[in-house]
Every structure is written in structure tokens, then in C-alpha cells.
Tab-separated table of N, CA and C and ligand atoms in Angstrom:
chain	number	residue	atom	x	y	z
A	1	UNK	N	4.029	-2.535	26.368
A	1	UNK	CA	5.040	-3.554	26.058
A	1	UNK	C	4.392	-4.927	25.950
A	2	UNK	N	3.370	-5.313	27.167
A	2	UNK	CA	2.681	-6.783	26.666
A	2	UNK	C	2.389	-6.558	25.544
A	3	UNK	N	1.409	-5.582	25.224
A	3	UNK	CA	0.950	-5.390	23.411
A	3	UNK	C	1.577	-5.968	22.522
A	4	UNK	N	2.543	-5.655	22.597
A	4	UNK	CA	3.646	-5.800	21.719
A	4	UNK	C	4.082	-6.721	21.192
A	5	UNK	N	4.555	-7.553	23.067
A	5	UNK	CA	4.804	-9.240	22.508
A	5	UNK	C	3.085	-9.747	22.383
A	6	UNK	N	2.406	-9.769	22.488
A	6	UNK	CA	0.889	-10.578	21.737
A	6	UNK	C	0.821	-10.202	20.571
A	7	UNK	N	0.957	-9.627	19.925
A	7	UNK	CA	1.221	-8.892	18.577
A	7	UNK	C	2.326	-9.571	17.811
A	8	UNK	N	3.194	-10.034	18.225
A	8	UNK	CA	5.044	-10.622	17.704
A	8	UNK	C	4.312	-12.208	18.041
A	9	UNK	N	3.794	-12.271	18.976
A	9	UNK	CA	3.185	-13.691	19.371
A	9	UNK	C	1.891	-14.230	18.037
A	10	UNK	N	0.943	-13.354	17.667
A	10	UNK	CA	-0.149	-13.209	16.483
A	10	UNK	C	0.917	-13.636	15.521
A	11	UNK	N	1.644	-12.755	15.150
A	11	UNK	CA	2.189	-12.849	13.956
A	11	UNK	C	2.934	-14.362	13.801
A	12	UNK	N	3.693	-14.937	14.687
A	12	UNK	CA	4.406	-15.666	14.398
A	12	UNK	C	3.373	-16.853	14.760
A	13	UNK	N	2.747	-17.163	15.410
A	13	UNK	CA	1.047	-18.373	15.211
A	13	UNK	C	0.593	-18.388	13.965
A	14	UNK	N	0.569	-16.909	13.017
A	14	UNK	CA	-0.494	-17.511	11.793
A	14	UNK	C	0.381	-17.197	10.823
A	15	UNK	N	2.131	-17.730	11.474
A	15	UNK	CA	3.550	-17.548	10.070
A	15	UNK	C	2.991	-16.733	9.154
A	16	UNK	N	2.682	-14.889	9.623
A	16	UNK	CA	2.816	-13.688	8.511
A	16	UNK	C	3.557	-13.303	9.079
A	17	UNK	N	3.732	-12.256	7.932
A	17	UNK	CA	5.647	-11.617	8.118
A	17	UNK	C	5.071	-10.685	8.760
A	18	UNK	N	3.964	-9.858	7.946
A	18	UNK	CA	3.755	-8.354	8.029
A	18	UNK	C	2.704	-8.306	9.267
A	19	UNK	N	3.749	-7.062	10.308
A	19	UNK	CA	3.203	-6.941	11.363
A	19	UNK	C	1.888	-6.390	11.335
A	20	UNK	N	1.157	-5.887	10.007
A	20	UNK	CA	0.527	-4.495	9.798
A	20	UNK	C	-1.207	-5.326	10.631
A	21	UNK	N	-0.864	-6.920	9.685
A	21	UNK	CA	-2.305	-7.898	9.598
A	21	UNK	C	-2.112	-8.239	11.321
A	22	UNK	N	-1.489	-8.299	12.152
A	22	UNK	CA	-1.838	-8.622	13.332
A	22	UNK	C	-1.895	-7.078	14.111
A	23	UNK	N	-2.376	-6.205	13.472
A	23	UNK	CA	-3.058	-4.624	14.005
A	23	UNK	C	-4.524	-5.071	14.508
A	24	UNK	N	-4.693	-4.377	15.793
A	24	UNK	CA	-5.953	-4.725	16.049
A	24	UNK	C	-6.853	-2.938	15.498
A	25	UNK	N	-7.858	-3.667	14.867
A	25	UNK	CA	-8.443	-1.728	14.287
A	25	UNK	C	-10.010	-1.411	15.299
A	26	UNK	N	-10.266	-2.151	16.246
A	26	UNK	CA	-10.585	-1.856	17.257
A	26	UNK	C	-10.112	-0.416	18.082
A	27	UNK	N	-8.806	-1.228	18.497
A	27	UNK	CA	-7.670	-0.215	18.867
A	27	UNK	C	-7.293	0.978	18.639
A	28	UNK	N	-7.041	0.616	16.884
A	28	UNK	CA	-6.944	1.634	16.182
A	28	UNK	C	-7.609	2.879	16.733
A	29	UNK	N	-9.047	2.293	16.086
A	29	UNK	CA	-10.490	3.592	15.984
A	29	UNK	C	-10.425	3.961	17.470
A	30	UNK	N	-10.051	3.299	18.783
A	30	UNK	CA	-10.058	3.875	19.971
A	30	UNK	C	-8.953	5.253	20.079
A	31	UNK	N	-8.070	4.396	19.590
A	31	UNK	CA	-6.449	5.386	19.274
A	31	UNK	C	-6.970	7.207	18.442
A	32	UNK	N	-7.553	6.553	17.658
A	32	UNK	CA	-8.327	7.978	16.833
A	32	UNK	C	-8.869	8.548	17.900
A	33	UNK	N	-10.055	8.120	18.360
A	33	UNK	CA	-10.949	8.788	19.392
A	33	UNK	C	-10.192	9.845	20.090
A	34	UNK	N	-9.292	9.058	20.353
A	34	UNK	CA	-8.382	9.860	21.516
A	34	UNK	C	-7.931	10.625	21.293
A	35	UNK	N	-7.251	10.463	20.302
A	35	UNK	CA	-5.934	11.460	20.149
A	35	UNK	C	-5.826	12.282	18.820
A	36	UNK	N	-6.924	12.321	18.117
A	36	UNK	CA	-6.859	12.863	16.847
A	36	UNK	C	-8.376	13.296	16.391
A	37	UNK	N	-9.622	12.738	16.861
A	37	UNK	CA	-10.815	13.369	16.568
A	37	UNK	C	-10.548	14.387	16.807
A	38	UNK	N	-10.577	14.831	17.762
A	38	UNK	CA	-10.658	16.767	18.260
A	38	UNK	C	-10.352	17.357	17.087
A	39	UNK	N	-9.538	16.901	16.326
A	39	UNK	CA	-8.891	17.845	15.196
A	39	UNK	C	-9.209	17.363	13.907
A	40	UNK	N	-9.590	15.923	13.847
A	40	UNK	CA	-9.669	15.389	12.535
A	40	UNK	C	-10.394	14.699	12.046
A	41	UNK	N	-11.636	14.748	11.440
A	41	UNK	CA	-12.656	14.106	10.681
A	41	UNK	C	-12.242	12.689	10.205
A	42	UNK	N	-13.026	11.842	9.761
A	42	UNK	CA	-12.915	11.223	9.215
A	42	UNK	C	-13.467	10.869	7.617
A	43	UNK	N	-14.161	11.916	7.392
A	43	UNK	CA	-14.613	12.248	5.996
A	43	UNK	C	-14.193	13.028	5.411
A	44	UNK	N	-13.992	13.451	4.153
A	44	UNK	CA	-13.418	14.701	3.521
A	44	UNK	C	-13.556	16.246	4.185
A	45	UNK	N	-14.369	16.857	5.090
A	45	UNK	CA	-14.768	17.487	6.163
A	45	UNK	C	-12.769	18.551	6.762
A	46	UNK	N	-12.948	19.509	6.980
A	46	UNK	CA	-11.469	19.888	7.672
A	46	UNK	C	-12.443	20.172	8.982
A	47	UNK	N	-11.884	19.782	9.932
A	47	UNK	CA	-11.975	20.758	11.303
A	47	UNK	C	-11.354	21.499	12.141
A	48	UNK	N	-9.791	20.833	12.578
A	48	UNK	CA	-9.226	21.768	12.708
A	48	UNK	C	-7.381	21.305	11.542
A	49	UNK	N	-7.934	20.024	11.889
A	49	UNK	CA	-6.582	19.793	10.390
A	49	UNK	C	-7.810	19.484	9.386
A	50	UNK	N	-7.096	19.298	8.326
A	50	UNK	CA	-7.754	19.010	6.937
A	50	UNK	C	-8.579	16.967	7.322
A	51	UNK	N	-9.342	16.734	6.808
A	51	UNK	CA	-10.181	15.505	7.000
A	51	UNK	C	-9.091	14.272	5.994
A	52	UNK	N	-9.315	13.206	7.021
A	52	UNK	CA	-8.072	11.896	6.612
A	52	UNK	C	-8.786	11.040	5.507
A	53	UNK	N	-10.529	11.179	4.779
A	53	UNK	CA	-10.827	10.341	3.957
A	53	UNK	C	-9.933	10.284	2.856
A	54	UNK	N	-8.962	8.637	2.480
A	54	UNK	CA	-8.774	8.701	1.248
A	54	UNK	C	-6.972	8.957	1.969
A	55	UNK	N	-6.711	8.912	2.782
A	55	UNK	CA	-5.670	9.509	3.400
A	55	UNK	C	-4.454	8.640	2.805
A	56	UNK	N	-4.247	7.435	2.852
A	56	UNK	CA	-3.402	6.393	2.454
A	56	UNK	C	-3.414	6.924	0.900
A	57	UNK	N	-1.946	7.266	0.251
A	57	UNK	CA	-1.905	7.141	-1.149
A	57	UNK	C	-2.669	8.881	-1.626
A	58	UNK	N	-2.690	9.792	-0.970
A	58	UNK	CA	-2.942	10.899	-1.351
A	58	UNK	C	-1.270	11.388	-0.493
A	59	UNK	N	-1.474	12.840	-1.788
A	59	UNK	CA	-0.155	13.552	-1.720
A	59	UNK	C	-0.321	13.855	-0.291
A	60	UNK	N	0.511	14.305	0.565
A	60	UNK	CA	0.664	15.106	1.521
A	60	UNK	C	0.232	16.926	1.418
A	61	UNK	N	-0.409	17.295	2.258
A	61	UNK	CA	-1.087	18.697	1.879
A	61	UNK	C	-1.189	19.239	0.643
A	62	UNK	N	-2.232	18.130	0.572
A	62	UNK	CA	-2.905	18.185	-1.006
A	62	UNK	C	-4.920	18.321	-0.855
A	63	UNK	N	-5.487	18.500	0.381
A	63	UNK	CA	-6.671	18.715	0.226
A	63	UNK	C	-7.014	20.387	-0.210
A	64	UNK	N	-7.722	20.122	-1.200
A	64	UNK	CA	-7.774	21.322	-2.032
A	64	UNK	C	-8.888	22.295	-0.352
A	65	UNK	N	-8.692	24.068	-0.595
A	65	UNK	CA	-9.058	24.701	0.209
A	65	UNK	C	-8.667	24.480	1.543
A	66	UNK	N	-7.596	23.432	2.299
A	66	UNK	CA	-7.109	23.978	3.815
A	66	UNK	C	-6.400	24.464	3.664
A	67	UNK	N	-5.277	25.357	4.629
A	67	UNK	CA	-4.784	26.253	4.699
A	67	UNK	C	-3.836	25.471	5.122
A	68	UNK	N	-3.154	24.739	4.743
A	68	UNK	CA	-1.436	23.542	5.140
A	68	UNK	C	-0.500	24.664	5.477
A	69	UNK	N	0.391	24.544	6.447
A	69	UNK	CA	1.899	25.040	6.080
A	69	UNK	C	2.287	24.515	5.471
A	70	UNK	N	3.367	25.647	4.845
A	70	UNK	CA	4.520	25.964	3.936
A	70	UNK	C	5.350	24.677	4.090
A	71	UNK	N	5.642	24.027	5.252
A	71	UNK	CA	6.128	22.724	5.175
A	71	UNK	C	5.219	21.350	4.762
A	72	UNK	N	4.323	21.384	4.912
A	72	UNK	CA	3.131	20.189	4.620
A	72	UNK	C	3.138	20.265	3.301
A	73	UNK	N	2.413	21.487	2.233
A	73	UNK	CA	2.212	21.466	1.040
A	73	UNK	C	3.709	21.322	0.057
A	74	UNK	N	4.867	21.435	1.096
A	74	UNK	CA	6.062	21.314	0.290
A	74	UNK	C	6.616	19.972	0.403
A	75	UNK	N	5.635	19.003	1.427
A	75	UNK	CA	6.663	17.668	1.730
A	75	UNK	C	6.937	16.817	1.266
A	76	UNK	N	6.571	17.105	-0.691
A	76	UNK	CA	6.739	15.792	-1.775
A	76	UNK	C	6.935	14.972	-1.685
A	77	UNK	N	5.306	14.162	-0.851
A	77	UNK	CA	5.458	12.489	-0.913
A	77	UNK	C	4.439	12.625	-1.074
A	78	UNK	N	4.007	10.873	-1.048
A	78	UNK	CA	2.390	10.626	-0.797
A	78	UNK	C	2.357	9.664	0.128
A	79	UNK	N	1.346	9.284	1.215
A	79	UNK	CA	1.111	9.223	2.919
A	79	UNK	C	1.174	7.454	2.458
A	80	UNK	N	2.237	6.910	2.844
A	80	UNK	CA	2.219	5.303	2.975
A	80	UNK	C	1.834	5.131	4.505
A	81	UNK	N	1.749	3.447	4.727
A	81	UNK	CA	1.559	3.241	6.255
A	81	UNK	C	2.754	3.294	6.823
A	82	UNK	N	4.435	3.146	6.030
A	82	UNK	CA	5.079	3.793	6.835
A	82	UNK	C	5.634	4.792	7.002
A	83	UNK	N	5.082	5.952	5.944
A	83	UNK	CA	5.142	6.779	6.576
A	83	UNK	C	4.582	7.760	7.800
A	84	UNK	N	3.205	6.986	7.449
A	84	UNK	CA	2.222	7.613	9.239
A	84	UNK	C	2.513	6.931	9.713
A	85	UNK	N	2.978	5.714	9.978
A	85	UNK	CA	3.663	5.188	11.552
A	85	UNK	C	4.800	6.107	11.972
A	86	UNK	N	5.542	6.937	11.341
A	86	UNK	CA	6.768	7.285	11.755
A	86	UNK	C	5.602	8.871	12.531
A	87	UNK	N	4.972	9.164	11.172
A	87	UNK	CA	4.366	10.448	11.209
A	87	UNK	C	3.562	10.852	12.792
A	88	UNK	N	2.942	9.571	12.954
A	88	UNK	CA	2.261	9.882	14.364
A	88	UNK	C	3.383	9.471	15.802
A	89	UNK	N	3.859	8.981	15.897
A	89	UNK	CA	4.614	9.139	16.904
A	89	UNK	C	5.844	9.873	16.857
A	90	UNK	N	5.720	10.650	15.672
A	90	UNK	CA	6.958	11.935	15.682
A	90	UNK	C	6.772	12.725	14.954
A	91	UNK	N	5.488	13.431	14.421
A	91	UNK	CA	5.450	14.505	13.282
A	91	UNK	C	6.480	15.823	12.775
A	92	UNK	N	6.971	15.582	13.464
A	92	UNK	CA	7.857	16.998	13.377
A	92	UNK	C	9.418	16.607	12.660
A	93	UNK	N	9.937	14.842	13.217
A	93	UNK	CA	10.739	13.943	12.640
A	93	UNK	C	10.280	13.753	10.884
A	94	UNK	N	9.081	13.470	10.618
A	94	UNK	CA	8.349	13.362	9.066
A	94	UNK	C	8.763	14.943	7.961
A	95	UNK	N	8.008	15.716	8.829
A	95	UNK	CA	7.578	17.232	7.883
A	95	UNK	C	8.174	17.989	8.982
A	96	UNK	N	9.543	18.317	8.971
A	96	UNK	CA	9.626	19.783	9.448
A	96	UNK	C	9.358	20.485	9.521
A	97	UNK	N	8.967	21.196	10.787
A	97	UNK	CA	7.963	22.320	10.634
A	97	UNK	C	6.847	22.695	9.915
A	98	UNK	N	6.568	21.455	10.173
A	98	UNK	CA	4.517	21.244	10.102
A	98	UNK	C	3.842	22.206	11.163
A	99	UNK	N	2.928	22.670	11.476
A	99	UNK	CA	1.955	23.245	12.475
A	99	UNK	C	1.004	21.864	12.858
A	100	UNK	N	1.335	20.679	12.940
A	100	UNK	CA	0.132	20.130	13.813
A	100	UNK	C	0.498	19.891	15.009
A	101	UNK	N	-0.570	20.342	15.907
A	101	UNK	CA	-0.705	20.411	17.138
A	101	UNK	C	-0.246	19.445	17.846
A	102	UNK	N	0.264	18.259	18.046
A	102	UNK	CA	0.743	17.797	18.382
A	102	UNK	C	2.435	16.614	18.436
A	103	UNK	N	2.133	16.175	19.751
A	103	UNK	CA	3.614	15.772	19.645
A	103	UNK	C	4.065	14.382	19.686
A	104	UNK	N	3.174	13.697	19.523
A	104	UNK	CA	3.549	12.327	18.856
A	104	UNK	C	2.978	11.304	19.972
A	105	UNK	N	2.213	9.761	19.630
A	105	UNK	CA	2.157	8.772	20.268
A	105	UNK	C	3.279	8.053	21.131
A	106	UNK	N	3.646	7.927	22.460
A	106	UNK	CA	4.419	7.227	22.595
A	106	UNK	C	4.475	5.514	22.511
A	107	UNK	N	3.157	5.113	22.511
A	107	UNK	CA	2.804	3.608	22.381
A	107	UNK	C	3.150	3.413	21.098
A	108	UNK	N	4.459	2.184	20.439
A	108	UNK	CA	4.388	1.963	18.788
A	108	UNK	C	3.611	1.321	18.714
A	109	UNK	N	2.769	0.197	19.292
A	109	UNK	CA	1.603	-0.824	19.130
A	109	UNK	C	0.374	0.103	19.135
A	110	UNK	N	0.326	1.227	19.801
A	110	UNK	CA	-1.036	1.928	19.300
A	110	UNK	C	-0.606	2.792	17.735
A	111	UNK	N	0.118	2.934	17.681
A	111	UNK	CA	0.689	3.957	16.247
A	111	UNK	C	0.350	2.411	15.372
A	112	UNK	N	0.884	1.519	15.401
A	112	UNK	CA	0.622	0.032	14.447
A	112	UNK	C	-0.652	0.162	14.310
A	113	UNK	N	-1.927	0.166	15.609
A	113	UNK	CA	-3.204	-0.269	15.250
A	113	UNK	C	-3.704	1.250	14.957
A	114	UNK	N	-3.362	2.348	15.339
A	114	UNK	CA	-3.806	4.085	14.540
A	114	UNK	C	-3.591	3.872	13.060
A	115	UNK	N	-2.506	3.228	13.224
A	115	UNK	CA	-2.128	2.828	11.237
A	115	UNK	C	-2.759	1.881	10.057
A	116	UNK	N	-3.594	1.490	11.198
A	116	UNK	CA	-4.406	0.227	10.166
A	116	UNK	C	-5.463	0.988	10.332
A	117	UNK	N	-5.718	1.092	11.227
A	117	UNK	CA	-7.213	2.406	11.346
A	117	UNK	C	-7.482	3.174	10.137
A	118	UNK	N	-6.386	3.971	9.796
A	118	UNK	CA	-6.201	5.474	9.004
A	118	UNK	C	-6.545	4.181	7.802
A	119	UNK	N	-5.878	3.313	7.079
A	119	UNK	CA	-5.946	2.873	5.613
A	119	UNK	C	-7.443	2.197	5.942
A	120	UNK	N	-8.226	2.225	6.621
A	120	UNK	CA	-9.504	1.787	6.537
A	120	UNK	C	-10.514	2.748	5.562
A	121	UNK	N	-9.760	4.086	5.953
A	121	UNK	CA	-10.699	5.657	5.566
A	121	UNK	C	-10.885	5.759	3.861
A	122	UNK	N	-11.138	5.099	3.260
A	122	UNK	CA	-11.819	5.094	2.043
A	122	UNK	C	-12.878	4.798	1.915
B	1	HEC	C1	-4.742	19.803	17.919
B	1	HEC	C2	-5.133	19.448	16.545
B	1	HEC	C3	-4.570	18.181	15.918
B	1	HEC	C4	-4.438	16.925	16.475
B	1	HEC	C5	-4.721	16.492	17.904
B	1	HEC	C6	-3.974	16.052	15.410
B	1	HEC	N1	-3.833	16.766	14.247
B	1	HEC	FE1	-3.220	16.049	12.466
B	1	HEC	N2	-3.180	17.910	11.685
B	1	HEC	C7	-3.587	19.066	12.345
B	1	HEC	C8	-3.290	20.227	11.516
B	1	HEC	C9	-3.571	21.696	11.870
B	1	HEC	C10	-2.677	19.721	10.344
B	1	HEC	C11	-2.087	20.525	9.184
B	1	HEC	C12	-0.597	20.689	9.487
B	1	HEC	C13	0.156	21.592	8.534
B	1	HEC	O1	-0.423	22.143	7.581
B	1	HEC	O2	1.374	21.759	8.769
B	1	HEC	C14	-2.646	18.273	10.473
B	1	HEC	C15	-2.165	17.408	9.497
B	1	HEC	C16	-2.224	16.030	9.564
B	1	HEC	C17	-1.880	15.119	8.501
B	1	HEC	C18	-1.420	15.510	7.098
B	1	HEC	C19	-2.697	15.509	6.242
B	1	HEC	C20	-2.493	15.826	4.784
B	1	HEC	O3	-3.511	16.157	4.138
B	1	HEC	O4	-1.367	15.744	4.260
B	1	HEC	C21	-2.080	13.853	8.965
B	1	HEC	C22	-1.841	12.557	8.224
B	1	HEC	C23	-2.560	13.974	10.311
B	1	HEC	N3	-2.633	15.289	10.647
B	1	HEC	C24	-2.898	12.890	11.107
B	1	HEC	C25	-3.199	13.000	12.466
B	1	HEC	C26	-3.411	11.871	13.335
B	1	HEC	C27	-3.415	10.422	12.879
B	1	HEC	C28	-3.611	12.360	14.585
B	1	HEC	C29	-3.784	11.597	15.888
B	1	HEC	C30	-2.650	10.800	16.283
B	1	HEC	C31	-3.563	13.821	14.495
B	1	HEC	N4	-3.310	14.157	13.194
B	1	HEC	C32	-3.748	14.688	15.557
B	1	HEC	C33	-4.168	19.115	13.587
B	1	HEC	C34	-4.178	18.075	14.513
């Protein structure tokens, strides 16, 4: 919750609207470490999900050769930042009945700086 307001506090010191530029990607890449290496590359690479290079602005279970569920390869979008903000602290809320292993961030200020993280991966 401090996060949060220093973050609402950033934003409104350097008068931007968008919360996205007062993301710390420090954070972020810590946020990855944690909670999503085990499973997820950061290069085109699958390990145990498919690899996030390029992740922002690609279809949703669209890396050619992983093995997506039937819900992922059917979830006709393509991955904005808000849609992985919603996506990581509730995957199952995004893509119904997805198979990824997990069950969502409860910190939204770490999902904010996981989210600036991920559009770094190009
Ligand atoms: C225990 C393993 C595991 C963890 C932990 C995990 N994932 Fe996944 N992830 C998967 C698998 C498996 C899939 C494929 C799901 C499917 O096909 O339904 C996936 C799919 C995804 C997708 C969709 C990719 C695409 O090509 O459309 C995104 C985005 C994603 N994960 C991001 C994350 C992020 C960010 C984290 C950390 C907060 C994370 N995942 C944590 C295993 C994991």
C-alpha cells in the first residue's frame, strides 16, 4: 500500500497522467525473478510456458510449436499492458481455463512494475 501512494505521489510531481511511466522496472525484473522465471524465459526459448520475447502486441497463444490450451490459442486478442495487468493478478479472470500454473499477484504495484518489465522484452 505505501508503494502505491509513492507511485500516485511520482505521478502527480512530474504532472503525468499515465501511471505505467512512474513503474519502477527494477521491481519489475525482481517481480519476474520471483514469480514467473521458474516457468518463463525471457527469450523466444519455452520452458515450462512458452518464452515472453516480443510478448507486448503478439497474439495470445500464438508461439509457433508450444503446446497452449484450447483456451489460450482460442483467446482472440493480442497481449496489451492492460491486458497483462489484469492477466497477472488474475489469469483465469483474462482466459478461462488457461492451464497456467498459477494464481495471480496480489500486490497491483508489483503487477504495474511486472508490466513495464514484460514491454521491455523486445
Ligand atoms: C508454474 C509455471 C508458470 C508460472 C509460475 C507462470 N506461468 Fe505463465 N504460463 C505457463 C503456462 C504453462 C502457460 C500456457 C498456458 C496455456 O496454454 O493455457 C503460460 C502462459 C502465459 C502467458 C500467455 C503467453 C502467450 O504466448 O500467449 C503469459 C503472458 C504468461 N504466461 C505470463 C506469466 C507471468 C508474467 C508470470 C509471472 C507472474 C507467469 N506467467 C507465471 C506457466 C507458468
Amino acid at each position: 500500500m505505501a508503494r502505491i501512494l509513492i507511485n500516485t505521489a511520482a505521478v502527480v510531481a512530474i504532472g503525468c497522467a499515465s501511471p505505467a511511466l512512474a513503474a519502477d522496472l527494477a521491481t519489475g525484473a525482481k517481480v519476474f525473478r520471483t514469480n514467473c522465471a521458474v516457468c518463463h524465459s525471457t527469450g523466444t526459448n519455452a520452458v515450462v510456458g512458452p518464452g515472453l520475447h516480443g510478448l507486448v502486441g503478439r497474439k495470445a497463444g500464438s508461439v509457433p510449436g508450444f503446446s497452449y490450451s484450447a483456451a489460450m490459442k482460442s483467446a482472440g486478442f493480442a497481449w496489451t499492458a492492460e491486458q497483462l495487468a489484469k492477466y497477472v493478478t488474475n489469469p483465469q479472470a483474462v482466459v478461462k481455463g488457461n492451464r497456467m500454473p498459477f494464481s495471480g499477484l496480489q500486490n497491483r504495484s508489483q503487477a504495474v512494475d511486472l508490466v513495464a518489465y514484460l514491454e521491455t522484452l523486445r
